[in-house]
PDB file of C-alpha atoms in Angstrom:
ATOM      1  CA  MET A   1     -40.516  39.788 -33.452  1.00 54.00           C
ATOM      2  CA  LYS A   2     -36.897  38.525 -33.080  1.00 54.00           C
ATOM      3  CA  HIS A   3     -35.389  42.049 -33.117  1.00 52.00           C
ATOM      4  CA  THR A   4     -37.950  43.346 -30.586  1.00 54.00           C
ATOM      5  CA  LEU A   5     -36.960  40.518 -28.177  1.00 46.00           C
ATOM      6  CA  GLN A   6     -33.264  41.191 -28.652  1.00 51.00           C
ATOM      7  CA  TYR A   7     -33.746  44.950 -28.143  1.00 48.00           C
ATOM      8  CA  THR A   8     -35.840  44.303 -24.903  1.00 51.00           C
ATOM      9  CA  LEU A   9     -33.224  41.921 -23.551  1.00 47.00           C
ATOM     10  CA  LEU A  10     -30.404  44.351 -24.343  1.00 48.00           C
ATOM     11  CA  MET A  11     -32.372  47.342 -22.631  1.00 51.00           C
ATOM     12  CA  ALA A  12     -33.127  45.113 -19.618  1.00 52.00           C
ATOM     13  CA  ALA A  13     -29.348  44.082 -19.260  1.00 49.00           C
ATOM     14  CA  LEU A  14     -28.454  47.812 -19.474  1.00 47.00           C
ATOM     15  CA  ASN A  15     -30.928  48.834 -16.875  1.00 49.00           C
ATOM     16  CA  LEU A  16     -29.503  46.178 -14.536  1.00 44.00           C
ATOM     17  CA  THR A  17     -26.077  47.605 -15.019  1.00 40.00           C
ATOM     18  CA  VAL A  18     -27.307  51.095 -14.117  1.00 41.00           C
ATOM     19  CA  MET A  19     -29.446  49.775 -11.137  1.00 41.00           C
ATOM     20  CA  VAL A  20     -26.836  47.602  -9.387  1.00 40.00           C
ATOM     21  CA  PRO A  21     -23.792  49.871  -8.557  1.00 42.00           C
ATOM     22  CA  ILE A  22     -20.631  48.168  -7.754  1.00 45.00           C
ATOM     23  CA  THR A  23     -18.331  49.821  -5.186  1.00 47.00           C
ATOM     24  CA  TYR A  24     -14.779  48.793  -4.502  1.00 51.00           C
ATOM     25  CA  ALA A  25     -12.284  50.006  -1.950  1.00 65.00           C
ATOM     26  CA  GLN A  26      -9.751  52.330  -2.963  1.00 88.00           C
ATOM     27  CA  ASN A  27      -6.685  50.278  -3.694  1.00 91.00           C
ATOM     28  CA  VAL A  28      -3.629  52.065  -2.659  1.00 92.00           C
ATOM     29  CA  SER A  29       0.057  51.738  -3.303  1.00 92.00           C
ATOM     30  CA  VAL A  30       2.522  50.623  -0.703  1.00 90.00           C
ATOM     31  CA  GLN A  31       3.696  54.273  -0.318  1.00 91.00           C
ATOM     32  CA  GLN A  32      -0.004  55.681  -0.267  1.00 91.00           C
ATOM     33  CA  PHE A  33      -0.680  53.216   2.422  1.00 91.00           C
ATOM     34  CA  TRP A  34       2.059  54.326   4.698  1.00 89.00           C
ATOM     35  CA  GLN A  35       1.214  58.035   4.106  1.00 89.00           C
ATOM     36  CA  LEU A  36      -2.366  57.177   5.140  1.00 87.00           C
ATOM     37  CA  GLN A  37      -1.086  55.568   8.116  1.00 87.00           C
ATOM     38  CA  GLN A  38       0.411  58.815   9.263  1.00 86.00           C
ATOM     39  CA  GLN A  39      -3.188  60.322   9.612  1.00 79.00           C
ATOM     40  CA  GLN A  40      -4.557  60.194  13.132  1.00 77.00           C
ATOM     41  CA  PRO A  41      -6.734  58.506  14.134  1.00 83.00           C
ATOM     42  CA  HIS A  42      -6.572  55.654  11.792  1.00 88.00           C
ATOM     43  CA  VAL A  43      -6.734  51.733  12.216  1.00 94.00           C
ATOM     44  CA  ILE A  44      -4.918  48.978  10.365  1.00 95.00           C
ATOM     45  CA  ILE A  45      -6.745  45.739  10.037  1.00 97.00           C
ATOM     46  CA  ASP A  46      -5.216  42.519   9.059  1.00 98.00           C
ATOM     47  CA  VAL A  47      -8.079  40.542   7.561  1.00 98.00           C
ATOM     48  CA  ARG A  48      -6.145  37.179   7.269  1.00 98.00           C
ATOM     49  CA  THR A  49      -6.793  34.186   9.516  1.00 98.00           C
ATOM     50  CA  PRO A  50      -5.550  34.250  13.152  1.00 98.00           C
ATOM     51  CA  ASN A  51      -2.882  31.596  12.209  1.00 98.00           C
ATOM     52  CA  GLU A  52      -1.541  33.804   9.503  1.00 97.00           C
ATOM     53  CA  PHE A  53      -1.643  36.849  11.822  1.00 98.00           C
ATOM     54  CA  SER A  54       0.429  34.999  14.363  1.00 97.00           C
ATOM     55  CA  GLN A  55       3.148  34.154  11.805  1.00 96.00           C
ATOM     56  CA  GLY A  56       3.703  37.900  11.237  1.00 95.00           C
ATOM     57  CA  HIS A  57       1.862  41.181  10.913  1.00 96.00           C
ATOM     58  CA  LEU A  58       2.241  45.018  10.599  1.00 94.00           C
ATOM     59  CA  THR A  59       3.024  46.920  13.573  1.00 90.00           C
ATOM     60  CA  SER A  60      -0.142  48.226  15.376  1.00 90.00           C
ATOM     61  CA  ALA A  61      -2.298  46.152  13.151  1.00 95.00           C
ATOM     62  CA  ILE A  62      -5.282  44.264  14.800  1.00 96.00           C
ATOM     63  CA  ASN A  63      -6.709  40.968  13.452  1.00 98.00           C
ATOM     64  CA  ILE A  64     -10.192  40.757  12.232  1.00 97.00           C
ATOM     65  CA  PRO A  65     -10.728  37.966   9.678  1.00 97.00           C
ATOM     66  CA  TYR A  66     -12.538  39.155   6.670  1.00 97.00           C
ATOM     67  CA  GLN A  67     -15.508  37.171   7.408  1.00 96.00           C
ATOM     68  CA  ASN A  68     -15.921  38.817  10.821  1.00 97.00           C
ATOM     69  CA  ILE A  69     -15.367  42.470   9.719  1.00 97.00           C
ATOM     70  CA  VAL A  70     -18.871  43.559  10.718  1.00 96.00           C
ATOM     71  CA  THR A  71     -17.740  43.256  14.393  1.00 94.00           C
ATOM     72  CA  ILE A  72     -15.869  46.511  13.825  1.00 93.00           C
ATOM     73  CA  VAL A  73     -18.971  48.454  14.370  1.00 90.00           C
ATOM     74  CA  THR A  74     -18.920  48.218  18.062  1.00 90.00           C
ATOM     75  CA  ALA A  75     -15.300  49.405  18.412  1.00 91.00           C
ATOM     76  CA  TYR A  76     -15.030  51.950  15.641  1.00 91.00           C
ATOM     77  CA  LYS A  77     -18.091  54.085  15.306  1.00 91.00           C
ATOM     78  CA  ASP A  78     -16.407  57.025  13.519  1.00 92.00           C
ATOM     79  CA  LYS A  79     -17.287  56.040   9.846  1.00 93.00           C
ATOM     80  CA  ASP A  80     -15.050  58.667   8.539  1.00 92.00           C
ATOM     81  CA  GLN A  81     -11.971  57.376  10.300  1.00 90.00           C
ATOM     82  CA  PRO A  82      -9.392  55.964   7.903  1.00 92.00           C
ATOM     83  CA  ILE A  83      -9.511  52.078   7.879  1.00 94.00           C
ATOM     84  CA  LEU A  84      -6.432  50.516   6.190  1.00 94.00           C
ATOM     85  CA  LEU A  85      -6.906  46.860   5.336  1.00 96.00           C
ATOM     86  CA  TYR A  86      -4.511  44.151   4.010  1.00 96.00           C
ATOM     87  CA  CYS A  87      -4.108  40.471   3.618  1.00 97.00           C
ATOM     88  CA  LYS A  88      -1.944  38.204   1.468  1.00 96.00           C
ATOM     89  CA  SER A  89      -3.138  39.176  -2.045  1.00 93.00           C
ATOM     90  CA  GLY A  90      -5.759  41.892  -1.502  1.00 92.00           C
ATOM     91  CA  GLN A  91      -8.669  39.725  -2.330  1.00 95.00           C
ATOM     92  CA  ARG A  92     -10.109  39.167   1.284  1.00 96.00           C
ATOM     93  CA  ALA A  93      -9.280  42.868   1.990  1.00 96.00           C
ATOM     94  CA  GLU A  94     -11.444  43.713  -0.941  1.00 95.00           C
ATOM     95  CA  ILE A  95     -14.360  41.663   0.402  1.00 96.00           C
ATOM     96  CA  ALA A  96     -13.918  43.151   3.746  1.00 97.00           C
ATOM     97  CA  ALA A  97     -13.774  46.641   2.299  1.00 96.00           C
ATOM     98  CA  THR A  98     -16.922  46.069   0.210  1.00 96.00           C
ATOM     99  CA  THR A  99     -18.669  45.080   3.586  1.00 96.00           C
ATOM    100  CA  LEU A 100     -17.357  48.114   5.496  1.00 96.00           C
ATOM    101  CA  GLN A 101     -18.605  50.479   2.761  1.00 95.00           C
ATOM    102  CA  GLU A 102     -21.943  48.825   2.843  1.00 95.00           C
ATOM    103  CA  LEU A 103     -22.119  49.632   6.544  1.00 95.00           C
ATOM    104  CA  GLY A 104     -21.348  53.160   5.751  1.00 95.00           C
ATOM    105  CA  TYR A 105     -17.729  53.547   6.341  1.00 95.00           C
ATOM    106  CA  THR A 106     -16.332  56.235   3.946  1.00 93.00           C
ATOM    107  CA  ALA A 107     -12.565  55.900   4.261  1.00 93.00           C
ATOM    108  CA  VAL A 108     -11.764  52.417   3.493  1.00 95.00           C
ATOM    109  CA  TYR A 109      -8.280  51.580   1.729  1.00 95.00           C
ATOM    110  CA  ASN A 110      -6.866  48.270   0.612  1.00 95.00           C
ATOM    111  CA  GLY A 111      -3.131  48.050   0.919  1.00 94.00           C
ATOM    112  CA  ARG A 112      -3.398  44.496  -0.516  1.00 93.00           C
ATOM    113  CA  ASN A 113      -0.247  42.442  -0.124  1.00 93.00           C
ATOM    114  CA  TYR A 114       1.251  42.024   3.398  1.00 95.00           C
ATOM    115  CA  GLN A 115       4.722  41.002   2.134  1.00 94.00           C
ATOM    116  CA  GLU A 116       4.997  44.133   0.276  1.00 94.00           C
ATOM    117  CA  LEU A 117       3.641  46.301   3.039  1.00 94.00           C
ATOM    118  CA  ASN A 118       5.841  44.698   5.620  1.00 92.00           C
ATOM    119  CA  ALA A 119       9.061  45.277   3.386  1.00 92.00           C
ATOM    120  CA  ALA A 120       8.426  49.004   3.172  1.00 91.00           C
ATOM    121  CA  GLN A 121       7.008  49.502   6.721  1.00 85.00           C
ATOM    122  CA  PRO A 122       8.567  52.638   8.236  1.00 81.00           C
ATOM    123  CA  TYR A 123      10.177  51.931  11.431  1.00 72.00           C
ATOM    124  CA  PRO A 124      10.195  54.731  14.341  1.00 63.00           C
ATOM    125  CA  ILE A 125      13.538  56.299  14.747  1.00 52.00           C
ATOM    126  CA  PRO A 126      14.770  55.579  18.331  1.00 51.00           C
TER     127      PRO A 126
END
């Protein structure tokens, strides 16, 4: 009886693992982020707070705090358009990316760390 219960619990746990898919945004390196940025069209979204955004952000980035990311559907209807996300560490960008993927966006990339992205940001040649 004890072995049967253990087996049943094990099988239930395995079935839950199979039935509940977990998707994550594609984490990209700093170099990959800037290569993706070369694609047109694209959008760069800073998912930090407005206060953090006002203290510095990537050129051409827009600010949509991660908890408000669903508002993107009104402005960006092309769900195959590359969306490049970042925050301070990547955690909030990951949350936003998961939400976007649940909404059907297919090209979501997490550049993670603002400081590293900013340090490597290519500047246009005058």
